[in-house]
mmCIF file of N, CA and C in Angstrom:
data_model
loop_
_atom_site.group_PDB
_atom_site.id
_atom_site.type_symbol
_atom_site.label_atom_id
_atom_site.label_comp_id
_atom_site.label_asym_id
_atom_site.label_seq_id
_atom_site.Cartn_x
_atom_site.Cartn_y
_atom_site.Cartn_z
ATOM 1 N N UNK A 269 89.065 -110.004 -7.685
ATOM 2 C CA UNK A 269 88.687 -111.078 -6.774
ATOM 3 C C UNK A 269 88.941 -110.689 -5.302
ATOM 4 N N UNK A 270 89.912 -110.173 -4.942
ATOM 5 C CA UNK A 270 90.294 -109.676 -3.834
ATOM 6 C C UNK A 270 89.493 -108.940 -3.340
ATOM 7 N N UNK A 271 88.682 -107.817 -3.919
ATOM 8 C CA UNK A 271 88.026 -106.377 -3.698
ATOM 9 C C UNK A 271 86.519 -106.953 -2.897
ATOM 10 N N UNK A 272 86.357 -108.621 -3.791
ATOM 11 C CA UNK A 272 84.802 -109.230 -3.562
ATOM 12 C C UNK A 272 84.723 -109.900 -2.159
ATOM 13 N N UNK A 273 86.393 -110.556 -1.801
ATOM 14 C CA UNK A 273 86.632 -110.859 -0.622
ATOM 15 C C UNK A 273 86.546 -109.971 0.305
ATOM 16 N N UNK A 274 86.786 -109.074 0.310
ATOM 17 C CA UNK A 274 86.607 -107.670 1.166
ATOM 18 C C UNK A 274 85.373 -107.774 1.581
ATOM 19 N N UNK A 275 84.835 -107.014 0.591
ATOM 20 C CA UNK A 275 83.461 -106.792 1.030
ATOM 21 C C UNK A 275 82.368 -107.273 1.555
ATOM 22 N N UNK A 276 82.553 -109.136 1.470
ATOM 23 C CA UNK A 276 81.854 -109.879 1.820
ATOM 24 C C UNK A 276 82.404 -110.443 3.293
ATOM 25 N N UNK A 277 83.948 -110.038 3.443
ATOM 26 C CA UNK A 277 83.896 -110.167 4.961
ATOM 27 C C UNK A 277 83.504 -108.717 5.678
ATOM 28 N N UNK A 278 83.314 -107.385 5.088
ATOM 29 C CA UNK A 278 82.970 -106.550 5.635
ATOM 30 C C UNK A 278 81.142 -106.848 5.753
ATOM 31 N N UNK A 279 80.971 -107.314 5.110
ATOM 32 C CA UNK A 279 78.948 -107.388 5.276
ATOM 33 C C UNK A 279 79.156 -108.633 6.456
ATOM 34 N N UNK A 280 79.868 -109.394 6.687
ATOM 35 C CA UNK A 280 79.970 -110.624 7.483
ATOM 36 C C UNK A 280 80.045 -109.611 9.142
ATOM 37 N N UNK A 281 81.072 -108.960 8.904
ATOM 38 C CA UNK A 281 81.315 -108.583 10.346
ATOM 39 C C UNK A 281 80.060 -107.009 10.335
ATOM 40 N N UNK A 282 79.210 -106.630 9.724
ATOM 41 C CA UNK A 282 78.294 -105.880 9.870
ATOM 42 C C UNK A 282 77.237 -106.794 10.311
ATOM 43 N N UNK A 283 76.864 -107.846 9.773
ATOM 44 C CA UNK A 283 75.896 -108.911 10.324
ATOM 45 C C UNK A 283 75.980 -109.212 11.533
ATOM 46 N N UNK A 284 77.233 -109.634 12.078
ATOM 47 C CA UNK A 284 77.699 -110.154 13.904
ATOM 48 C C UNK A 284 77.900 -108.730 14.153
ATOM 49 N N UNK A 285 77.872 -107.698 13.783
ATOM 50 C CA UNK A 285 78.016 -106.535 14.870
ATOM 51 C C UNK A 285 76.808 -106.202 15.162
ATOM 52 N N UNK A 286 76.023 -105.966 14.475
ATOM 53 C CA UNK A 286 74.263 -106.232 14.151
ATOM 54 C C UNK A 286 73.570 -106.494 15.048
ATOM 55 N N UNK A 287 73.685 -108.185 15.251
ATOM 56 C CA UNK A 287 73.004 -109.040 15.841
ATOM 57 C C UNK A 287 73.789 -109.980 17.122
ATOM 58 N N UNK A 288 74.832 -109.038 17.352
ATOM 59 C CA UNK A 288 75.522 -108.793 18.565
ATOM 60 C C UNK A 288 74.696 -107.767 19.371
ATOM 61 N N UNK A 289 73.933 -106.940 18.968
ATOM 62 C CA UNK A 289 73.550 -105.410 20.071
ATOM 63 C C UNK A 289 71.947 -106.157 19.935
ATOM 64 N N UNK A 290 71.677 -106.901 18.686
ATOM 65 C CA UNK A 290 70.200 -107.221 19.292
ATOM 66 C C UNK A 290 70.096 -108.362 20.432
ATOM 67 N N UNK A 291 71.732 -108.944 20.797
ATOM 68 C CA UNK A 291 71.192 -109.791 21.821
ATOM 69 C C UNK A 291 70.876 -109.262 23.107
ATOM 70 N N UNK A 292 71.183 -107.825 23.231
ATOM 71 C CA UNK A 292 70.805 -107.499 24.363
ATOM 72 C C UNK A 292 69.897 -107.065 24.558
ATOM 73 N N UNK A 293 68.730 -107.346 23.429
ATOM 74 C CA UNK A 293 67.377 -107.097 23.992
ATOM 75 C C UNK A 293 67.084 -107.931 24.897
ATOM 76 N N UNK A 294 67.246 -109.470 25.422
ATOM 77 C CA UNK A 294 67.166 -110.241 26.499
ATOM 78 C C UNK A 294 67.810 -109.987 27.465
ATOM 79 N N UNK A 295 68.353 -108.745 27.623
ATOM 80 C CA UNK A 295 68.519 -108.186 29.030
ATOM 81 C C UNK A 295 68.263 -107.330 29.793
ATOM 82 N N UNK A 296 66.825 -106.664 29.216
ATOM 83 C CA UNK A 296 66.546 -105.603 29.697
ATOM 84 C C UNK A 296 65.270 -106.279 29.491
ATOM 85 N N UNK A 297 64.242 -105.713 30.601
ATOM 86 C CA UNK A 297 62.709 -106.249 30.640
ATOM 87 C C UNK A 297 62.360 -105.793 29.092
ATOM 88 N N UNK A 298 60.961 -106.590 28.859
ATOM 89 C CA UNK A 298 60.479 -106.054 27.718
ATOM 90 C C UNK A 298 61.309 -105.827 26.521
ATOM 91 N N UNK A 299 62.585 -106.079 25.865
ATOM 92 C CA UNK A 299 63.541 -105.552 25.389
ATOM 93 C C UNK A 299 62.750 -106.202 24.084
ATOM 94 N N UNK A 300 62.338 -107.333 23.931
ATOM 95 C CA UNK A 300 61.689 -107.618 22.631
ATOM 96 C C UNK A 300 60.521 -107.106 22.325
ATOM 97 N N UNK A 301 59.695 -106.277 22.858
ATOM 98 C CA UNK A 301 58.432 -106.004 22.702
ATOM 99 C C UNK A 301 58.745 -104.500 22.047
ATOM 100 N N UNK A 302 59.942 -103.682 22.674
ATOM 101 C CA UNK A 302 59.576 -102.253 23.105
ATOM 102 C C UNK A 302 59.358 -101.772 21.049
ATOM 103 N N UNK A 303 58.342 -101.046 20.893
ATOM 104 C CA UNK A 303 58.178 -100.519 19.393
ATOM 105 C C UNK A 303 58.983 -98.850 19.245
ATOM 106 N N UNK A 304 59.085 -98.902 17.832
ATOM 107 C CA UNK A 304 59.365 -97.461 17.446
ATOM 108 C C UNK A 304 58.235 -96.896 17.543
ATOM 109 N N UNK A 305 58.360 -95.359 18.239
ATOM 110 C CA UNK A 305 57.386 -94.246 18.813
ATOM 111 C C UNK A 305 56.318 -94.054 17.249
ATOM 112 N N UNK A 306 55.531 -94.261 17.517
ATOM 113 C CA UNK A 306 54.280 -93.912 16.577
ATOM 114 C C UNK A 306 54.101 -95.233 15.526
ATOM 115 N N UNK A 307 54.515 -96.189 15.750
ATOM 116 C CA UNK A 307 54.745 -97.271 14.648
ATOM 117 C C UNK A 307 54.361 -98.548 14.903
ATOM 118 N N UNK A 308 54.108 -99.712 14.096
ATOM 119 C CA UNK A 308 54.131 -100.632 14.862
ATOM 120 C C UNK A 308 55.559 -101.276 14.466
ATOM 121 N N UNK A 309 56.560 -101.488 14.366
ATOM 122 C CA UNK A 309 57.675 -101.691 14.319
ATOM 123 C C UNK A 309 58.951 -102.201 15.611
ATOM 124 N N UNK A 310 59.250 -102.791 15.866
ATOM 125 C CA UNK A 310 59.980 -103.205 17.023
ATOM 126 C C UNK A 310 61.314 -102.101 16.800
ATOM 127 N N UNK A 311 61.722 -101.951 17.889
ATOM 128 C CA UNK A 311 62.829 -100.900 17.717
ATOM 129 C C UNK A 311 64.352 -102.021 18.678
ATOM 130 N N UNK A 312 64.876 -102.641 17.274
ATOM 131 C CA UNK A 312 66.053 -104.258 17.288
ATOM 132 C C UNK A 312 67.023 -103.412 18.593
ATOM 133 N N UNK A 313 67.619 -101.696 17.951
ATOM 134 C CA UNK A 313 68.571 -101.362 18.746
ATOM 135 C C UNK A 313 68.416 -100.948 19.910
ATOM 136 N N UNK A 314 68.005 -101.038 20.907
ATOM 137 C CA UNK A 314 67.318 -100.399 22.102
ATOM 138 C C UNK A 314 68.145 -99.592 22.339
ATOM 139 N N UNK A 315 69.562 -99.435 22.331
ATOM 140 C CA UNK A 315 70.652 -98.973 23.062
ATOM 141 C C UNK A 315 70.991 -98.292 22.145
ATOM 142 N N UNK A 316 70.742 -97.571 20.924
ATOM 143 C CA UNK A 316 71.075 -96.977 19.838
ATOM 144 C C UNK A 316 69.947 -95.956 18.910
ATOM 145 N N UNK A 317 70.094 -94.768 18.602
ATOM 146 C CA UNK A 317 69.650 -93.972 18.024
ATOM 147 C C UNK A 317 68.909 -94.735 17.029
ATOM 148 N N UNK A 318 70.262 -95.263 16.101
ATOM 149 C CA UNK A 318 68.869 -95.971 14.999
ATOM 150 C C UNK A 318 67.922 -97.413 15.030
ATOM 151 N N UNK A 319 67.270 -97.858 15.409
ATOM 152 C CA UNK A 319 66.325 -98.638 15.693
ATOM 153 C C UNK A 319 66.669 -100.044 15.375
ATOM 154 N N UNK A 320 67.702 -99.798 13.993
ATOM 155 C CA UNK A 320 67.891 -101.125 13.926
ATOM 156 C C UNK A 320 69.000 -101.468 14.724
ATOM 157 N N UNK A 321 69.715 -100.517 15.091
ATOM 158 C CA UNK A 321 70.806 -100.718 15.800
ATOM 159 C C UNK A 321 71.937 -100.258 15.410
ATOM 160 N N UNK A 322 73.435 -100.314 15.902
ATOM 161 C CA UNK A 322 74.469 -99.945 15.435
ATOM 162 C C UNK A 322 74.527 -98.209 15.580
ATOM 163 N N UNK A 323 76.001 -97.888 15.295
ATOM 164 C CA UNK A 323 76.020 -96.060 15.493
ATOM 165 C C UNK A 323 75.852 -95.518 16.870
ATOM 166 N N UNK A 324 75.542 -94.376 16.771
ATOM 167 C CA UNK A 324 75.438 -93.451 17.959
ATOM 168 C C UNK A 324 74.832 -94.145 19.438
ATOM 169 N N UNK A 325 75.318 -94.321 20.275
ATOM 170 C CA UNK A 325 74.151 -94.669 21.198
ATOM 171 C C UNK A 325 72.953 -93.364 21.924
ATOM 172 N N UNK A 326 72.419 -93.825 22.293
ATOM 173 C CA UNK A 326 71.411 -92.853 22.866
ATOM 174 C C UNK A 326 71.378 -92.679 24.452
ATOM 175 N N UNK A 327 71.152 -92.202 25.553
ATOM 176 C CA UNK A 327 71.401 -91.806 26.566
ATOM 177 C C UNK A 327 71.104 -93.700 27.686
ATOM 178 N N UNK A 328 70.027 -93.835 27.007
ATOM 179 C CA UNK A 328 69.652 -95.464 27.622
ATOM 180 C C UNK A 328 70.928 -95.586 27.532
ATOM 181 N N UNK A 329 70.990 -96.327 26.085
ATOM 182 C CA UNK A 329 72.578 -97.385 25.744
ATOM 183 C C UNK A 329 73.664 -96.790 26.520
ATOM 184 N N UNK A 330 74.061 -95.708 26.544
ATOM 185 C CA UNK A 330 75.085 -95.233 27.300
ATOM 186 C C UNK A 330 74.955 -95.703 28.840
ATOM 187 N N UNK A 331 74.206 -95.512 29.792
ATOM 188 C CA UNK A 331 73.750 -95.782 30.413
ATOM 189 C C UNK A 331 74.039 -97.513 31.146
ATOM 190 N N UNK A 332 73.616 -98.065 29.953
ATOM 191 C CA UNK A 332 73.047 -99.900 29.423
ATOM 192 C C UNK A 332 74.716 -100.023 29.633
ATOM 193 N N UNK A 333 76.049 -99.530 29.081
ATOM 194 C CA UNK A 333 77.106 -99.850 28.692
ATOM 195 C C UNK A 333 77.655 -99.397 30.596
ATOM 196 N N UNK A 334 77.876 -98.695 30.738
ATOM 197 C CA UNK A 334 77.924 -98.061 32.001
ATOM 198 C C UNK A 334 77.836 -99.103 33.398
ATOM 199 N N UNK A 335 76.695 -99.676 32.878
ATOM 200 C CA UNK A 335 75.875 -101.125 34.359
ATOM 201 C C UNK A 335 76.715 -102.077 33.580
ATOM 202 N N UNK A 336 77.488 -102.022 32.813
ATOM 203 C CA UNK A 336 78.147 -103.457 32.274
ATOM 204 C C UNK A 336 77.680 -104.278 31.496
ATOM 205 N N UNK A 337 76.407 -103.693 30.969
ATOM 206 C CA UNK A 337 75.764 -104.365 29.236
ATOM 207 C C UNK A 337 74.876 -105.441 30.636
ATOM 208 N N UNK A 338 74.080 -104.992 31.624
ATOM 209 C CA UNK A 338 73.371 -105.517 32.331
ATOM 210 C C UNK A 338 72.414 -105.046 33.589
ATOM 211 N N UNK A 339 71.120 -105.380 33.433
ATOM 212 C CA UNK A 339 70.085 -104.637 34.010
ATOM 213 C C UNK A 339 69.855 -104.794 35.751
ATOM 214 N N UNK A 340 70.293 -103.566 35.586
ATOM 215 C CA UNK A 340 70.964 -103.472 37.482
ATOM 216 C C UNK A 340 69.428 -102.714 37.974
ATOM 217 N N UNK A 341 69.589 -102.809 39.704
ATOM 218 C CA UNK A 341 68.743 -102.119 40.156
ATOM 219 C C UNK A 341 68.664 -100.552 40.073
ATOM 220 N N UNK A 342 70.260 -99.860 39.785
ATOM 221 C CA UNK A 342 70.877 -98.874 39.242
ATOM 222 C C UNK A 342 69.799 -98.306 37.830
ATOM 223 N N UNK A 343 70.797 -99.263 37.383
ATOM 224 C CA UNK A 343 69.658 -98.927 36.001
ATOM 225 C C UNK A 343 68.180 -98.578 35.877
ATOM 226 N N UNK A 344 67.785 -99.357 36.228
ATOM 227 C CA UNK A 344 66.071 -99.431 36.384
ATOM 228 C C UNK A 344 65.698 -98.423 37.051
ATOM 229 N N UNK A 345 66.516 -97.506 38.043
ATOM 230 C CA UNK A 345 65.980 -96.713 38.779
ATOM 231 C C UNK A 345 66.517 -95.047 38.179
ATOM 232 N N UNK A 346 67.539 -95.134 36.957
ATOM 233 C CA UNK A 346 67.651 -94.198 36.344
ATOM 234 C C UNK A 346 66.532 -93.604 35.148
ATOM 235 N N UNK A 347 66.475 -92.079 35.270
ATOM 236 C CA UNK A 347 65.790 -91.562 34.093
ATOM 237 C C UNK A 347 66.651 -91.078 33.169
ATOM 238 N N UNK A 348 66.932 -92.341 32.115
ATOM 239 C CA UNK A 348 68.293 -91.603 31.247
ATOM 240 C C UNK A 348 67.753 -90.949 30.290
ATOM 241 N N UNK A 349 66.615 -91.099 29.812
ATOM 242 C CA UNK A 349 66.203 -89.797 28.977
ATOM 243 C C UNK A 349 65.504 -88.483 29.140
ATOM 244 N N UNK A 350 65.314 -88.330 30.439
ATOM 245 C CA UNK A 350 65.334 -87.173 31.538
ATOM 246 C C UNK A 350 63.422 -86.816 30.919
ATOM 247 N N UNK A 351 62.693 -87.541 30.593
ATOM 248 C CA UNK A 351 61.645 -87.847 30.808
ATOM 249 C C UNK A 351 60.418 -87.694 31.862
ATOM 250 N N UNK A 352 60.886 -88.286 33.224
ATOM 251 C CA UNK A 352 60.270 -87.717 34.169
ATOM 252 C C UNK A 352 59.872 -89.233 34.725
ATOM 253 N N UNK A 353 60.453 -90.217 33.735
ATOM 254 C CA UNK A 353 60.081 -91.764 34.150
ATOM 255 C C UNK A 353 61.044 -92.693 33.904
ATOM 256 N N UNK A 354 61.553 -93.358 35.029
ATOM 257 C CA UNK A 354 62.512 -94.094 35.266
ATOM 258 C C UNK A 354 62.402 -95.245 34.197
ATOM 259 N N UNK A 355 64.029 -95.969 34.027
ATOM 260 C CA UNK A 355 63.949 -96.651 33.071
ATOM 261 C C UNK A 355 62.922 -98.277 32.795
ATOM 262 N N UNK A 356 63.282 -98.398 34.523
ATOM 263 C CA UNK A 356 61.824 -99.886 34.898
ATOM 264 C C UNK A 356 60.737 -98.961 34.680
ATOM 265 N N UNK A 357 59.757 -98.263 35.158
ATOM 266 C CA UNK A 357 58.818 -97.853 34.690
ATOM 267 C C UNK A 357 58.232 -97.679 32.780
ATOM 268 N N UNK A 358 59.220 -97.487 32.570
ATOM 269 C CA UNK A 358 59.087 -97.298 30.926
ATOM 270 C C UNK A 358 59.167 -98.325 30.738
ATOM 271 N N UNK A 359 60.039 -99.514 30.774
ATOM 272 C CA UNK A 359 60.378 -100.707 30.403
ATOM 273 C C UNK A 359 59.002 -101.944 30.964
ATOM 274 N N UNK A 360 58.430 -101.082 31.788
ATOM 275 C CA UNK A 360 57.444 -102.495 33.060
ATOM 276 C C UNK A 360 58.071 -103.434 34.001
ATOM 277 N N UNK A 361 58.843 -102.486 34.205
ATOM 278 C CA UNK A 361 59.742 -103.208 35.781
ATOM 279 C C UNK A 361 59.711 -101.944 36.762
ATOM 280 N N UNK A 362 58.670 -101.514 37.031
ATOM 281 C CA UNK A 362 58.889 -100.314 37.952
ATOM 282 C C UNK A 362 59.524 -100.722 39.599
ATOM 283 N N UNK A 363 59.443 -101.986 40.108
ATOM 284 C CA UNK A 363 59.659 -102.028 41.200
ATOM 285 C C UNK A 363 61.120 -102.605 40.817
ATOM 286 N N UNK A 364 61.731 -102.892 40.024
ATOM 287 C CA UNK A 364 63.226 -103.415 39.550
ATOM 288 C C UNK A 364 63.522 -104.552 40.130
ATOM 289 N N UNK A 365 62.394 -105.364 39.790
ATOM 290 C CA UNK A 365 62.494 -106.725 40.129
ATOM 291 C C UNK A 365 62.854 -107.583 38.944
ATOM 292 N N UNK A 366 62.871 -107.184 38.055
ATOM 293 C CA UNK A 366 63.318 -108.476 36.912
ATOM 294 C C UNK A 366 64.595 -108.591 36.849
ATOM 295 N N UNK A 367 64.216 -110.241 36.603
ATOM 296 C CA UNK A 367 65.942 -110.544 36.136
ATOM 297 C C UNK A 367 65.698 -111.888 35.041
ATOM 298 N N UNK A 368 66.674 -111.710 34.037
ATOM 299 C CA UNK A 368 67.275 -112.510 32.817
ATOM 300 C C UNK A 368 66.135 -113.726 33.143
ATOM 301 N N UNK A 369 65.329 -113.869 32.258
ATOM 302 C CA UNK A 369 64.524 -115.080 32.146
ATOM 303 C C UNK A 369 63.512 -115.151 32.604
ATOM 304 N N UNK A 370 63.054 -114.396 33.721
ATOM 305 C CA UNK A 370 61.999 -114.010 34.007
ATOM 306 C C UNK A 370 60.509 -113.283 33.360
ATOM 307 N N UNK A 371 59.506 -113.364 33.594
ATOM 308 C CA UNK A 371 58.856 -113.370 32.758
ATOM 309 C C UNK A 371 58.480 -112.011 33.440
ATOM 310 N N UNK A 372 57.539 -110.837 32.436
ATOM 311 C CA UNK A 372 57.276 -109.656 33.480
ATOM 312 C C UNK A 372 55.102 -109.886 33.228
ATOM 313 N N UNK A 373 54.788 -109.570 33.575
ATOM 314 C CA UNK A 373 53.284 -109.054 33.255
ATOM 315 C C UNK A 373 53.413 -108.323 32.523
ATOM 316 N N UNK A 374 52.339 -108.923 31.591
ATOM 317 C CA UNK A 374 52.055 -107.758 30.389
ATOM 318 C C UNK A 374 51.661 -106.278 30.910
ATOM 319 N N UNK A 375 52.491 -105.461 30.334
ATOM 320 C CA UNK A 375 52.442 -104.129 30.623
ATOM 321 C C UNK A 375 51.747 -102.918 29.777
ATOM 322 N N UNK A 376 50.638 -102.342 30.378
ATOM 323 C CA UNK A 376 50.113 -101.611 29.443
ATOM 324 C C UNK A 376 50.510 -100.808 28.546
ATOM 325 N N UNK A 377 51.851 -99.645 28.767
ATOM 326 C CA UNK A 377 52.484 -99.616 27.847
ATOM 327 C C UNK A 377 54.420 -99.502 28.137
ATOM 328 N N UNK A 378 54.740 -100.035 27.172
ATOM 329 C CA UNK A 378 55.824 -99.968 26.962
ATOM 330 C C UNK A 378 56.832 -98.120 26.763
ATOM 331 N N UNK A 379 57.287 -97.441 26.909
ATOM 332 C CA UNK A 379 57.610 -96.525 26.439
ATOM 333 C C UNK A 379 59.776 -97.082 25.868
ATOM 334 N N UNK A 380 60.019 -96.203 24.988
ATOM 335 C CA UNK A 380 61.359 -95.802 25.097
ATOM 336 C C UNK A 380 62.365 -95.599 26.223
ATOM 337 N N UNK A 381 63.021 -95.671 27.482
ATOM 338 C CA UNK A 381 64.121 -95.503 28.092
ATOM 339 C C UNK A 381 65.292 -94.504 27.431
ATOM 340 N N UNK A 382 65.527 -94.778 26.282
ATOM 341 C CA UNK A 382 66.680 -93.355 25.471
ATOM 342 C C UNK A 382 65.978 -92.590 24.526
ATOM 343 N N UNK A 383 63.947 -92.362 24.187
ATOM 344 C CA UNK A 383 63.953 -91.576 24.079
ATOM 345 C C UNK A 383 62.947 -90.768 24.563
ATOM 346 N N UNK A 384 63.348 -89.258 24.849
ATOM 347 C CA UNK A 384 62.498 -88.384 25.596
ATOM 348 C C UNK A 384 60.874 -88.595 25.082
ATOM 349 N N UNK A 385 60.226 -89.127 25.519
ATOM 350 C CA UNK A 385 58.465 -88.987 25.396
ATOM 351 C C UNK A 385 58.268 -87.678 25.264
ATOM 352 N N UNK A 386 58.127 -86.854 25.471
ATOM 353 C CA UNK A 386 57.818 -85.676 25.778
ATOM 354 C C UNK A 386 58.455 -85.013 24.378
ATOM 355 N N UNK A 387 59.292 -85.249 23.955
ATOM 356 C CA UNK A 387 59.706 -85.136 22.548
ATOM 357 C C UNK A 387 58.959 -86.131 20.929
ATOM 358 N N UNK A 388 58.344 -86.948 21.464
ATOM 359 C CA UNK A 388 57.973 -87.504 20.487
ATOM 360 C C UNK A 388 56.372 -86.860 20.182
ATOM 361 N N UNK A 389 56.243 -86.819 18.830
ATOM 362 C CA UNK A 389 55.127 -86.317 18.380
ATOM 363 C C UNK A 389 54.377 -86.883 17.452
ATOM 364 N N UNK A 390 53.556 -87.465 17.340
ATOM 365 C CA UNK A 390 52.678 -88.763 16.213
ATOM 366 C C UNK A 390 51.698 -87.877 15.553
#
Protein backbone atom coordinates (compact mmCIF):
# COMPACT_ATOMS: atom_id res chain seq x y z
CA UNK A 1 0.00 0.00 0.00
CA UNK A 2 2.70 2.30 0.78
CA UNK A 3 4.78 1.60 -2.57
CA UNK A 4 1.10 2.75 -4.48
CA UNK A 5 1.22 5.92 -2.35
CA UNK A 6 4.53 6.70 -3.68
CA UNK A 7 4.08 6.49 -6.91
CA UNK A 8 0.99 8.24 -7.28
CA UNK A 9 2.43 11.21 -5.48
CA UNK A 10 5.45 10.84 -7.74
CA UNK A 11 3.10 10.98 -11.12
CA UNK A 12 1.28 13.97 -9.09
CA UNK A 13 4.42 16.03 -8.78
CA UNK A 14 5.52 14.96 -12.57
CA UNK A 15 2.08 16.42 -13.67
CA UNK A 16 2.72 20.09 -11.75
CA UNK A 17 6.30 19.94 -12.88
CA UNK A 18 4.94 19.38 -16.42
CA UNK A 19 2.49 21.89 -16.62
CA UNK A 20 4.46 24.27 -14.55
CA UNK A 21 7.13 24.83 -17.74
CA UNK A 22 4.04 24.81 -20.11
CA UNK A 23 2.90 27.92 -18.38
CA UNK A 24 5.51 29.69 -19.75
CA UNK A 25 4.46 29.42 -23.05
CA UNK A 26 2.35 32.74 -22.21
CA UNK A 27 5.41 34.48 -21.88
CA UNK A 28 7.13 34.47 -24.72
CA UNK A 29 5.39 35.78 -28.08
CA UNK A 30 3.87 33.06 -30.04
CA UNK A 31 4.78 30.52 -27.26
CA UNK A 32 1.46 28.60 -28.03
CA UNK A 33 1.67 28.38 -31.65
CA UNK A 34 5.52 27.60 -32.03
CA UNK A 35 5.43 23.63 -33.75
CA UNK A 36 7.99 20.81 -33.69
CA UNK A 37 10.47 21.28 -36.81
CA UNK A 38 8.94 19.23 -39.68
CA UNK A 39 5.60 18.35 -37.86
CA UNK A 40 2.48 19.57 -37.18
CA UNK A 41 2.72 19.16 -33.47
CA UNK A 42 3.05 22.05 -30.93
CA UNK A 43 6.36 21.88 -29.21
CA UNK A 44 4.50 22.26 -24.94
CA UNK A 45 8.42 22.66 -23.79
CA UNK A 46 9.77 25.66 -25.51
CA UNK A 47 12.56 25.96 -23.02
CA UNK A 48 13.53 22.28 -23.19
CA UNK A 49 15.11 19.75 -25.53
CA UNK A 50 12.17 17.49 -25.32
CA UNK A 51 9.07 19.08 -26.71
CA UNK A 52 6.96 18.03 -24.22
CA UNK A 53 8.96 19.53 -21.79
CA UNK A 54 10.92 18.75 -18.67
CA UNK A 55 14.93 17.58 -18.70
CA UNK A 56 17.73 19.20 -20.37
CA UNK A 57 17.12 22.72 -21.30
CA UNK A 58 18.17 23.94 -24.62
CA UNK A 59 20.17 27.16 -25.24
CA UNK A 60 16.61 29.34 -25.54
CA UNK A 61 15.47 27.95 -22.00
CA UNK A 62 18.76 28.66 -20.59
CA UNK A 63 18.69 31.86 -21.80
CA UNK A 64 14.51 32.17 -20.84
CA UNK A 65 15.88 31.22 -17.07
CA UNK A 66 18.72 33.81 -17.18
CA UNK A 67 15.95 37.07 -18.06
CA UNK A 68 14.15 35.64 -14.96
CA UNK A 69 11.56 33.14 -16.64
CA UNK A 70 10.55 36.57 -18.60
CA UNK A 71 10.58 38.10 -22.07
CA UNK A 72 12.95 41.02 -21.91
CA UNK A 73 14.08 43.31 -24.63
CA UNK A 74 17.47 41.36 -23.83
CA UNK A 75 16.02 38.35 -24.74
CA UNK A 76 14.33 39.07 -27.89
CA UNK A 77 17.39 40.57 -29.14
CA UNK A 78 19.52 37.41 -28.39
CA UNK A 79 20.47 34.60 -30.97
CA UNK A 80 20.55 31.75 -28.47
CA UNK A 81 20.68 29.17 -30.95
CA UNK A 82 23.41 30.90 -32.89
CA UNK A 83 21.21 30.61 -36.01
CA UNK A 84 21.79 33.86 -37.53
CA UNK A 85 18.16 35.04 -36.18
CA UNK A 86 17.35 36.65 -33.12
CA UNK A 87 15.01 35.22 -30.70
CA UNK A 88 11.90 38.03 -31.55
CA UNK A 89 12.49 37.41 -35.08
CA UNK A 90 11.98 33.64 -34.82
CA UNK A 91 9.31 34.07 -32.31
CA UNK A 92 7.41 37.29 -34.51
CA UNK A 93 8.45 39.97 -32.28
CA UNK A 94 11.31 41.24 -34.29
CA UNK A 95 11.04 44.80 -33.12
CA UNK A 96 10.69 43.43 -29.21
CA UNK A 97 7.67 44.99 -28.67
CA UNK A 98 5.50 42.39 -27.06
CA UNK A 99 4.45 42.10 -23.80
CA UNK A 100 2.25 39.43 -21.63
CA UNK A 101 -1.24 39.70 -23.17
CA UNK A 102 -0.71 41.31 -26.02
CA UNK A 103 -1.70 40.11 -29.09
CA UNK A 104 1.18 39.80 -31.99
CA UNK A 105 0.14 39.64 -35.89
CA UNK A 106 -0.02 36.60 -37.35
CA UNK A 107 3.38 35.73 -38.37
CA UNK A 108 4.37 34.00 -41.40
CA UNK A 109 6.55 31.76 -39.86
CA UNK A 110 7.24 30.83 -36.59
CA UNK A 111 10.79 29.22 -36.20
CA UNK A 112 12.44 27.51 -32.93
CA UNK A 113 14.62 30.12 -30.67
CA UNK A 114 16.71 26.84 -28.96
CA UNK A 115 16.84 25.15 -32.06
CA UNK A 116 19.54 25.74 -34.70
CA UNK A 117 17.43 25.96 -38.19
CA UNK A 118 20.20 25.39 -40.06
CA UNK A 119 20.45 22.04 -38.32
CA UNK A 120 17.11 20.87 -38.91
CA UNK A 121 16.46 18.68 -41.86
CA UNK A 122 12.75 17.46 -43.07
Amino acid sequence: MAWCLRVIAAVCLLLVGVQSMRQFRGEIPNGYILRIPCQNETWEGVGHMNFGGGGELNPFGRDFLAAGKKWTTNLCRLDSDGDGWTNGQELGDPKCQWRVGRKLPKARSITHPGINNKDVKC
